[in-house]
PDB file of C-alpha atoms and ligand atoms in Angstrom:
ATOM      1  CA  MET Y   1     209.499 301.777 191.822  1.00 55.00           C
ATOM      2  CA  ARG Y   2     213.199 302.730 191.625  1.00 55.00           C
ATOM      3  CA  ILE Y   3     216.060 300.847 193.184  1.00 52.00           C
ATOM      4  CA  PRO Y   4     218.089 303.661 194.801  1.00 52.00           C
ATOM      5  CA  GLY Y   5     221.474 304.252 193.238  1.00 57.00           C
ATOM      6  CA  ARG Y   6     220.892 301.687 190.534  1.00 66.00           C
ATOM      7  CA  ARG Y   7     219.729 301.526 186.965  1.00 82.00           C
ATOM      8  CA  ASP Y   8     216.106 301.852 186.000  1.00 91.00           C
ATOM      9  CA  PRO Y   9     214.464 298.434 186.582  1.00 93.00           C
ATOM     10  CA  SER Y  10     212.906 298.366 183.115  1.00 94.00           C
ATOM     11  CA  GLU Y  11     216.393 298.716 181.627  1.00 95.00           C
ATOM     12  CA  LEU Y  12     217.596 295.877 183.857  1.00 96.00           C
ATOM     13  CA  ARG Y  13     214.695 293.773 182.577  1.00 97.00           C
ATOM     14  CA  ARG Y  14     215.509 294.433 178.941  1.00 97.00           C
ATOM     15  CA  ASP Y  15     219.091 293.320 179.624  1.00 97.00           C
ATOM     16  CA  MET Y  16     217.806 290.268 181.514  1.00 98.00           C
ATOM     17  CA  VAL Y  17     215.632 289.243 178.569  1.00 98.00           C
ATOM     18  CA  LYS Y  18     218.406 289.754 176.051  1.00 98.00           C
ATOM     19  CA  SER Y  19     221.309 288.153 177.881  1.00 98.00           C
ATOM     20  CA  GLN Y  20     219.590 285.393 179.899  1.00 98.00           C
ATOM     21  CA  ILE Y  21     216.527 284.457 177.862  1.00 98.00           C
ATOM     22  CA  ARG Y  22     216.817 285.301 174.149  1.00 98.00           C
ATOM     23  CA  ARG Y  23     220.422 284.194 174.087  1.00 98.00           C
ATOM     24  CA  ARG Y  24     219.348 280.759 175.355  1.00 98.00           C
ATOM     25  CA  GLY Y  25     216.934 280.388 172.477  1.00 97.00           C
ATOM     26  CA  ILE Y  26     213.556 281.590 173.715  1.00 98.00           C
ATOM     27  CA  SER Y  27     211.973 283.713 171.000  1.00 98.00           C
ATOM     28  CA  ASP Y  28     208.199 283.736 171.689  1.00 98.00           C
ATOM     29  CA  PRO Y  29     207.442 287.509 171.585  1.00 98.00           C
ATOM     30  CA  LEU Y  30     204.515 287.194 173.998  1.00 98.00           C
ATOM     31  CA  VAL Y  31     206.793 285.671 176.647  1.00 98.00           C
ATOM     32  CA  LEU Y  32     209.685 288.080 176.033  1.00 98.00           C
ATOM     33  CA  GLU Y  33     207.375 291.104 176.249  1.00 98.00           C
ATOM     34  CA  ALA Y  34     205.794 289.803 179.452  1.00 98.00           C
ATOM     35  CA  MET Y  35     209.224 289.302 181.035  1.00 98.00           C
ATOM     36  CA  VAL Y  36     210.121 292.901 180.153  1.00 98.00           C
ATOM     37  CA  ALA Y  37     206.807 294.170 181.552  1.00 98.00           C
ATOM     38  CA  VAL Y  38     206.531 292.389 184.935  1.00 98.00           C
ATOM     39  CA  PRO Y  39     208.479 294.159 187.739  1.00 98.00           C
ATOM     40  CA  ARG Y  40     210.294 291.095 189.102  1.00 98.00           C
ATOM     41  CA  HIS Y  41     211.906 293.128 191.918  1.00 97.00           C
ATOM     42  CA  ALA Y  42     208.453 293.740 193.436  1.00 98.00           C
ATOM     43  CA  PHE Y  43     208.069 289.967 193.988  1.00 98.00           C
ATOM     44  CA  VAL Y  44     211.444 289.550 195.744  1.00 97.00           C
ATOM     45  CA  PRO Y  45     211.965 290.193 199.500  1.00 96.00           C
ATOM     46  CA  ASP Y  46     213.352 293.694 200.212  1.00 96.00           C
ATOM     47  CA  ALA Y  47     216.663 292.429 201.565  1.00 95.00           C
ATOM     48  CA  ILE Y  48     217.656 290.785 198.259  1.00 96.00           C
ATOM     49  CA  ARG Y  49     215.887 293.103 195.864  1.00 95.00           C
ATOM     50  CA  HIS Y  50     219.222 294.235 194.405  1.00 94.00           C
ATOM     51  CA  ALA Y  51     219.624 290.677 193.048  1.00 97.00           C
ATOM     52  CA  ALA Y  52     216.153 290.500 191.453  1.00 97.00           C
ATOM     53  CA  TYR Y  53     217.441 290.600 187.864  1.00 97.00           C
ATOM     54  CA  GLY Y  54     220.336 288.188 188.355  1.00 97.00           C
ATOM     55  CA  ASP Y  55     220.549 284.911 186.437  1.00 98.00           C
ATOM     56  CA  ARG Y  56     219.446 282.714 189.337  1.00 97.00           C
ATOM     57  CA  ALA Y  57     216.658 281.557 191.634  1.00 97.00           C
ATOM     58  CA  LEU Y  58     216.342 283.511 194.905  1.00 98.00           C
ATOM     59  CA  PRO Y  59     215.096 282.476 198.368  1.00 97.00           C
ATOM     60  CA  ILE Y  60     211.717 283.952 199.356  1.00 97.00           C
ATOM     61  CA  GLY Y  61     211.416 282.290 202.784  1.00 97.00           C
ATOM     62  CA  PHE Y  62     209.717 279.087 204.020  1.00 96.00           C
ATOM     63  CA  GLY Y  63     212.094 276.988 201.910  1.00 95.00           C
ATOM     64  CA  ALA Y  64     210.605 278.431 198.715  1.00 97.00           C
ATOM     65  CA  THR Y  65     212.370 280.158 195.844  1.00 97.00           C
ATOM     66  CA  ILE Y  66     211.388 282.486 193.035  1.00 98.00           C
ATOM     67  CA  SER Y  67     212.627 280.619 189.967  1.00 98.00           C
ATOM     68  CA  GLN Y  68     215.462 281.840 187.767  1.00 98.00           C
ATOM     69  CA  PRO Y  69     214.091 284.220 185.085  1.00 98.00           C
ATOM     70  CA  TYR Y  70     215.160 281.840 182.309  1.00 98.00           C
ATOM     71  CA  ILE Y  71     213.218 278.937 183.859  1.00 98.00           C
ATOM     72  CA  VAL Y  72     210.083 281.108 184.191  1.00 98.00           C
ATOM     73  CA  ALA Y  73     210.425 282.086 180.513  1.00 98.00           C
ATOM     74  CA  LEU Y  74     211.133 278.492 179.438  1.00 98.00           C
ATOM     75  CA  MET Y  75     208.078 277.101 181.240  1.00 98.00           C
ATOM     76  CA  THR Y  76     205.826 279.930 180.054  1.00 98.00           C
ATOM     77  CA  ALA Y  77     206.936 279.394 176.449  1.00 98.00           C
ATOM     78  CA  ALA Y  78     206.422 275.635 176.819  1.00 98.00           C
ATOM     79  CA  LEU Y  79     202.795 276.302 177.794  1.00 98.00           C
ATOM     80  CA  GLN Y  80     202.155 277.543 174.233  1.00 98.00           C
ATOM     81  CA  ILE Y  81     199.877 280.461 175.057  1.00 98.00           C
ATOM     82  CA  ASP Y  82     198.217 280.713 171.674  1.00 97.00           C
ATOM     83  CA  ARG Y  83     195.163 282.768 172.538  1.00 97.00           C
ATOM     84  CA  GLN Y  84     193.917 285.301 175.078  1.00 98.00           C
ATOM     85  CA  GLY Y  85     191.993 284.185 178.129  1.00 98.00           C
ATOM     86  CA  LEU Y  86     193.465 280.699 178.540  1.00 98.00           C
ATOM     87  CA  ARG Y  87     192.556 279.288 181.939  1.00 98.00           C
ATOM     88  CA  VAL Y  88     195.769 278.303 183.699  1.00 99.00           C
ATOM     89  CA  LEU Y  89     196.165 276.426 186.983  1.00 99.00           C
ATOM     90  CA  GLU Y  90     199.453 276.994 188.811  1.00 99.00           C
ATOM     91  CA  ILE Y  91     200.591 274.856 191.746  1.00 98.00           C
ATOM     92  CA  GLY Y  92     203.046 276.714 194.020  1.00 98.00           C
ATOM     93  CA  THR Y  93     202.220 280.445 193.935  1.00 98.00           C
ATOM     94  CA  GLY Y  94     205.403 281.252 195.900  1.00 98.00           C
ATOM     95  CA  SER Y  95     206.207 284.916 195.250  1.00 98.00           C
ATOM     96  CA  GLY Y  96     203.408 285.302 192.673  1.00 98.00           C
ATOM     97  CA  TYR Y  97     205.922 286.163 189.928  1.00 98.00           C
ATOM     98  CA  GLN Y  98     205.092 283.269 187.585  1.00 98.00           C
ATOM     99  CA  ALA Y  99     201.385 284.045 188.051  1.00 99.00           C
ATOM    100  CA  ALA Y 100     202.043 287.691 187.092  1.00 99.00           C
ATOM    101  CA  VAL Y 101     203.956 286.639 183.959  1.00 99.00           C
ATOM    102  CA  LEU Y 102     201.031 284.401 182.934  1.00 99.00           C
ATOM    103  CA  ALA Y 103     198.519 287.191 183.610  1.00 98.00           C
ATOM    104  CA  GLU Y 104     200.660 289.576 181.560  1.00 98.00           C
ATOM    105  CA  CYS Y 105     200.446 287.012 178.718  1.00 98.00           C
ATOM    106  CA  GLY Y 106     196.656 287.341 178.851  1.00 98.00           C
ATOM    107  CA  CYS Y 107     195.874 284.221 180.889  1.00 98.00           C
ATOM    108  CA  GLU Y 108     193.248 283.855 183.590  1.00 98.00           C
ATOM    109  CA  VAL Y 109     195.360 282.394 186.393  1.00 99.00           C
ATOM    110  CA  TYR Y 110     194.251 280.124 189.245  1.00 99.00           C
ATOM    111  CA  SER Y 111     197.156 279.580 191.640  1.00 99.00           C
ATOM    112  CA  ILE Y 112     197.411 277.502 194.817  1.00 98.00           C
ATOM    113  CA  GLU Y 113     199.986 277.861 197.610  1.00 98.00           C
ATOM    114  CA  ARG Y 114     200.219 275.828 200.825  1.00 98.00           C
ATOM    115  CA  VAL Y 115     202.206 278.316 202.988  1.00 98.00           C
ATOM    116  CA  PRO Y 116     199.825 280.967 204.407  1.00 98.00           C
ATOM    117  CA  ALA Y 117     202.452 283.765 204.610  1.00 98.00           C
ATOM    118  CA  LEU Y 118     203.530 283.267 200.978  1.00 98.00           C
ATOM    119  CA  HIS Y 119     199.907 283.132 199.822  1.00 98.00           C
ATOM    120  CA  ALA Y 120     199.137 286.399 201.664  1.00 98.00           C
ATOM    121  CA  ARG Y 121     202.230 288.214 200.402  1.00 98.00           C
ATOM    122  CA  ALA Y 122     201.711 287.092 196.786  1.00 98.00           C
ATOM    123  CA  SER Y 123     198.096 288.214 196.933  1.00 98.00           C
ATOM    124  CA  GLU Y 124     199.169 291.657 198.167  1.00 98.00           C
ATOM    125  CA  VAL Y 125     201.881 292.133 195.517  1.00 98.00           C
ATOM    126  CA  LEU Y 126     199.686 290.900 192.644  1.00 98.00           C
ATOM    127  CA  GLN Y 127     196.980 293.381 193.659  1.00 98.00           C
ATOM    128  CA  ALA Y 128     199.472 296.239 194.044  1.00 98.00           C
ATOM    129  CA  GLU Y 129     201.036 295.558 190.641  1.00 98.00           C
ATOM    130  CA  GLY Y 130     197.685 295.486 188.854  1.00 98.00           C
ATOM    131  CA  TYR Y 131     197.330 291.717 188.314  1.00 98.00           C
ATOM    132  CA  GLY Y 132     194.526 291.225 190.845  1.00 98.00           C
ATOM    133  CA  ASP Y 133     191.754 290.868 188.256  1.00 98.00           C
ATOM    134  CA  ARG Y 134     193.412 288.059 186.323  1.00 98.00           C
ATOM    135  CA  THR Y 135     194.842 286.092 189.246  1.00 98.00           C
ATOM    136  CA  HIS Y 136     192.767 283.996 191.614  1.00 98.00           C
ATOM    137  CA  LEU Y 137     194.677 282.656 194.608  1.00 98.00           C
ATOM    138  CA  ARG Y 138     193.846 279.839 196.956  1.00 98.00           C
ATOM    139  CA  LEU Y 139     195.504 278.534 200.107  1.00 98.00           C
ATOM    140  CA  GLY Y 140     195.843 274.760 200.358  1.00 98.00           C
ATOM    141  CA  ASP Y 141     197.367 271.589 198.965  1.00 98.00           C
ATOM    142  CA  GLY Y 142     197.620 272.091 195.219  1.00 98.00           C
ATOM    143  CA  SER Y 143     198.247 268.420 194.509  1.00 98.00           C
ATOM    144  CA  ARG Y 144     194.463 267.994 194.567  1.00 97.00           C
ATOM    145  CA  GLY Y 145     194.006 270.746 192.004  1.00 98.00           C
ATOM    146  CA  TRP Y 146     191.028 273.121 192.022  1.00 98.00           C
ATOM    147  CA  PRO Y 147     188.068 270.907 191.046  1.00 98.00           C
ATOM    148  CA  GLU Y 148     185.471 273.708 191.228  1.00 98.00           C
ATOM    149  CA  GLU Y 149     187.283 275.634 188.475  1.00 98.00           C
ATOM    150  CA  ALA Y 150     188.398 272.654 186.336  1.00 98.00           C
ATOM    151  CA  PRO Y 151     189.023 271.920 183.536  1.00 98.00           C
ATOM    152  CA  PHE Y 152     192.034 274.122 182.756  1.00 98.00           C
ATOM    153  CA  ASP Y 153     193.552 274.761 179.322  1.00 98.00           C
ATOM    154  CA  ARG Y 154     197.011 274.731 180.886  1.00 98.00           C
ATOM    155  CA  VAL Y 155     198.468 273.471 184.176  1.00 98.00           C
ATOM    156  CA  ILE Y 156     201.885 274.504 185.486  1.00 98.00           C
ATOM    157  CA  VAL Y 157     203.431 272.879 188.550  1.00 98.00           C
ATOM    158  CA  THR Y 158     206.314 274.882 190.044  1.00 98.00           C
ATOM    159  CA  ALA Y 159     207.327 272.398 192.755  1.00 98.00           C
ATOM    160  CA  ALA Y 160     208.896 269.007 192.096  1.00 97.00           C
ATOM    161  CA  ALA Y 161     207.377 265.561 192.600  1.00 96.00           C
ATOM    162  CA  GLY Y 162     208.392 262.019 191.693  1.00 97.00           C
ATOM    163  CA  ALA Y 163     205.227 261.782 189.624  1.00 97.00           C
ATOM    164  CA  VAL Y 164     202.554 264.282 188.627  1.00 98.00           C
ATOM    165  CA  PRO Y 165     199.549 264.057 190.996  1.00 98.00           C
ATOM    166  CA  PRO Y 166     196.733 262.325 189.043  1.00 97.00           C
ATOM    167  CA  ALA Y 167     194.175 265.013 189.992  1.00 98.00           C
ATOM    168  CA  LEU Y 168     196.205 267.569 188.023  1.00 98.00           C
ATOM    169  CA  LEU Y 169     196.317 265.404 184.907  1.00 98.00           C
ATOM    170  CA  GLU Y 170     192.575 264.842 185.209  1.00 97.00           C
ATOM    171  CA  GLN Y 171     191.848 268.567 185.575  1.00 98.00           C
ATOM    172  CA  THR Y 172     193.732 269.362 182.346  1.00 98.00           C
ATOM    173  CA  ASP Y 173     191.288 269.945 179.486  1.00 97.00           C
ATOM    174  CA  ALA Y 174     191.169 267.577 176.503  1.00 94.00           C
ATOM    175  CA  ASP Y 175     193.824 269.014 174.100  1.00 91.00           C
ATOM    176  CA  GLY Y 176     195.343 270.881 177.069  1.00 97.00           C
ATOM    177  CA  LEU Y 177     198.939 270.944 178.296  1.00 98.00           C
ATOM    178  CA  LEU Y 178     200.437 270.302 181.721  1.00 98.00           C
ATOM    179  CA  ILE Y 179     204.030 271.128 182.583  1.00 98.00           C
ATOM    180  CA  ALA Y 180     205.835 269.976 185.722  1.00 98.00           C
ATOM    181  CA  PRO Y 181     209.318 269.278 187.081  1.00 98.00           C
ATOM    182  CA  VAL Y 182     209.463 265.525 187.674  1.00 98.00           C
ATOM    183  CA  GLY Y 183     212.226 263.863 189.700  1.00 97.00           C
ATOM    184  CA  SER Y 184     213.826 263.887 193.156  1.00 94.00           C
ATOM    185  CA  ASP Y 185     215.456 266.535 195.354  1.00 89.00           C
ATOM    186  CA  ARG Y 186     218.724 265.835 193.514  1.00 92.00           C
ATOM    187  CA  GLY Y 187     217.362 266.966 190.177  1.00 92.00           C
ATOM    188  CA  GLN Y 188     214.361 266.927 187.899  1.00 97.00           C
ATOM    189  CA  VAL Y 189     213.370 267.230 184.314  1.00 98.00           C
ATOM    190  CA  ILE Y 190     210.727 269.719 183.226  1.00 98.00           C
ATOM    191  CA  ARG Y 191     208.219 267.485 181.451  1.00 98.00           C
ATOM    192  CA  ARG Y 192     205.270 268.565 179.321  1.00 98.00           C
ATOM    193  CA  PHE Y 193     202.210 266.363 178.951  1.00 98.00           C
ATOM    194  CA  ARG Y 194     199.867 266.941 176.044  1.00 98.00           C
ATOM    195  CA  ARG Y 195     196.424 265.541 176.709  1.00 96.00           C
ATOM    196  CA  ARG Y 196     194.641 263.757 173.891  1.00 94.00           C
ATOM    197  CA  ALA Y 197     191.361 262.498 175.320  1.00 90.00           C
ATOM    198  CA  ASP Y 198     192.523 259.963 177.923  1.00 91.00           C
ATOM    199  CA  GLU Y 199     196.151 259.774 176.801  1.00 95.00           C
ATOM    200  CA  TRP Y 200     198.930 262.046 178.064  1.00 96.00           C
ATOM    201  CA  GLU Y 201     201.924 262.327 175.709  1.00 97.00           C
ATOM    202  CA  PRO Y 202     205.087 263.331 177.596  1.00 97.00           C
ATOM    203  CA  THR Y 203     207.953 265.422 176.194  1.00 98.00           C
ATOM    204  CA  ASP Y 204     211.070 266.250 178.215  1.00 98.00           C
ATOM    205  CA  ILE Y 205     212.018 269.918 177.984  1.00 98.00           C
ATOM    206  CA  GLU Y 206     215.083 270.532 180.180  1.00 97.00           C
ATOM    207  CA  GLY Y 207     216.719 269.695 183.526  1.00 97.00           C
ATOM    208  CA  ALA Y 208     215.856 271.839 186.560  1.00 94.00           C
ATOM    209  CA  LEU Y 209     215.982 272.050 190.344  1.00 94.00           C
ATOM    210  CA  PHE Y 210     212.732 273.031 192.055  1.00 96.00           C
ATOM    211  CA  VAL Y 211     211.759 272.842 195.734  1.00 95.00           C
ATOM    212  CA  PRO Y 212     209.613 269.783 196.551  1.00 96.00           C
ATOM    213  CA  LEU Y 213     205.856 269.545 196.216  1.00 97.00           C
ATOM    214  CA  ILE Y 214     204.604 268.774 199.720  1.00 97.00           C
ATOM    215  CA  GLU Y 215     201.375 266.822 199.775  1.00 94.00           C
ATOM    216  CA  ASP Y 216     199.264 267.225 202.899  1.00 87.00           C
ATOM    217  CA  PRO Y 217     198.407 263.678 203.973  1.00 82.00           C
ATOM    218  CA  ASP Y 218     194.887 264.229 205.286  1.00 68.00           C
ATOM    219  CA  GLY Y 219     193.779 266.526 202.493  1.00 52.00           C
ATOM    220  CA  SER Y 220     192.328 268.988 204.978  1.00 49.00           C
ATOM    221  CA  ALA Y 221     194.628 271.880 204.092  1.00 45.00           C
ATOM    222  CA  ASP Y 222     191.904 273.853 202.401  1.00 46.00           C
TER     223      ASP Y 222
HETATM  224  N1  LIG S 301     205.987 279.861 191.106  1.00 85.27           N
HETATM  225  C1  LIG S 301     206.714 280.478 192.236  1.00 85.27           C
HETATM  226  C2  LIG S 301     207.874 279.630 192.698  1.00 85.27           C
HETATM  227  C3  LIG S 301     207.403 278.556 193.534  1.00 85.27           C
HETATM  228  S1  LIG S 301     208.531 277.735 194.628  1.00 85.27           S
HETATM  229  C4  LIG S 301     207.158 281.867 191.912  1.00 85.27           C
HETATM  230  O1  LIG S 301     206.944 282.341 190.792  1.00 85.27           O
HETATM  231  O2  LIG S 301     207.699 282.519 192.817  1.00 85.27           O
HETATM  232  C5  LIG S 301     207.432 276.390 195.003  1.00 85.27           C
HETATM  233  C6  LIG S 301     206.248 276.747 195.871  1.00 85.27           C
HETATM  234  O3  LIG S 301     205.410 275.603 195.928  1.00 85.27           O
HETATM  235  C7  LIG S 301     206.616 277.099 197.296  1.00 85.27           C
HETATM  236  O4  LIG S 301     206.093 278.345 197.604  1.00 85.27           O
HETATM  237  C8  LIG S 301     205.956 275.983 198.112  1.00 85.27           C
HETATM  238  O5  LIG S 301     205.483 276.433 199.369  1.00 85.27           O
HETATM  239  C9  LIG S 301     204.814 275.579 197.205  1.00 85.27           C
HETATM  240  N2  LIG S 301     204.263 274.246 197.413  1.00 85.27           N
HETATM  241  C10 LIG S 301     204.897 273.093 197.753  1.00 85.27           C
HETATM  242  N3  LIG S 301     204.032 272.075 197.828  1.00 85.27           N
HETATM  243  C11 LIG S 301     202.793 272.583 197.557  1.00 85.27           C
HETATM  244  C12 LIG S 301     201.485 272.038 197.493  1.00 85.27           C
HETATM  245  N4  LIG S 301     201.239 270.739 197.716  1.00 85.27           N
HETATM  246  N5  LIG S 301     200.464 272.861 197.172  1.00 85.27           N
HETATM  247  C13 LIG S 301     200.667 274.176 196.927  1.00 85.27           C
HETATM  248  N6  LIG S 301     201.888 274.750 196.980  1.00 85.27           N
HETATM  249  C14 LIG S 301     202.938 273.970 197.286  1.00 85.27           C
END
């Protein structure tokens, strides 16, 4: 898909990877290649498509944002995708872009979104862009995880909470990794938890600002 009157999107993506991602120290070739391959502009609303390759998060409606490209790359690299077919649970499908990047890295992605319109749109775009086979989407409150498909080798939370919901830690496989922004609406730190049997070792990765994780009180969302 071409953006009229502008440069070829794949050229814009190569520039994005070089100037926003490699320059900030991310060197994992799997992640860099995936960021060059996934057409980010397809996941952004039409009205702001011209800004798809800018160095920032963008609004996608319903108070949600598609994360800055660098943050998507940082979190994907932090997941340490060291083999094909890793089963990854994502909380906060949003635009579907992070799910597409994970699928492009060879992961089998299970992603949950609570806003019906975002869920529907992401599902449509992922299908259209050829990621339908490797992405499995569900509508509901992701803070409860996806017990029927657990355990997961990797869990990525793309909405912020004061603490990681216990169900997500429990649904992470032994030796698995979970990554989540932890903090308040004034700022968070992206924290990675490495599971070793019943211990979760935390490592702080970097500061960030994500939209909040909204937990549905009665648990009936799905
Ligand atoms: N990963 C997304 C960005 C997500 S923004 C992307 O690549 O575009 C955070 C998303 O989390 C929003 O879409 C928001 O609606 C969703 N969200 C918030 N609380 C949630 C919950 N409890 N369960 C599932 N999704 C949730």
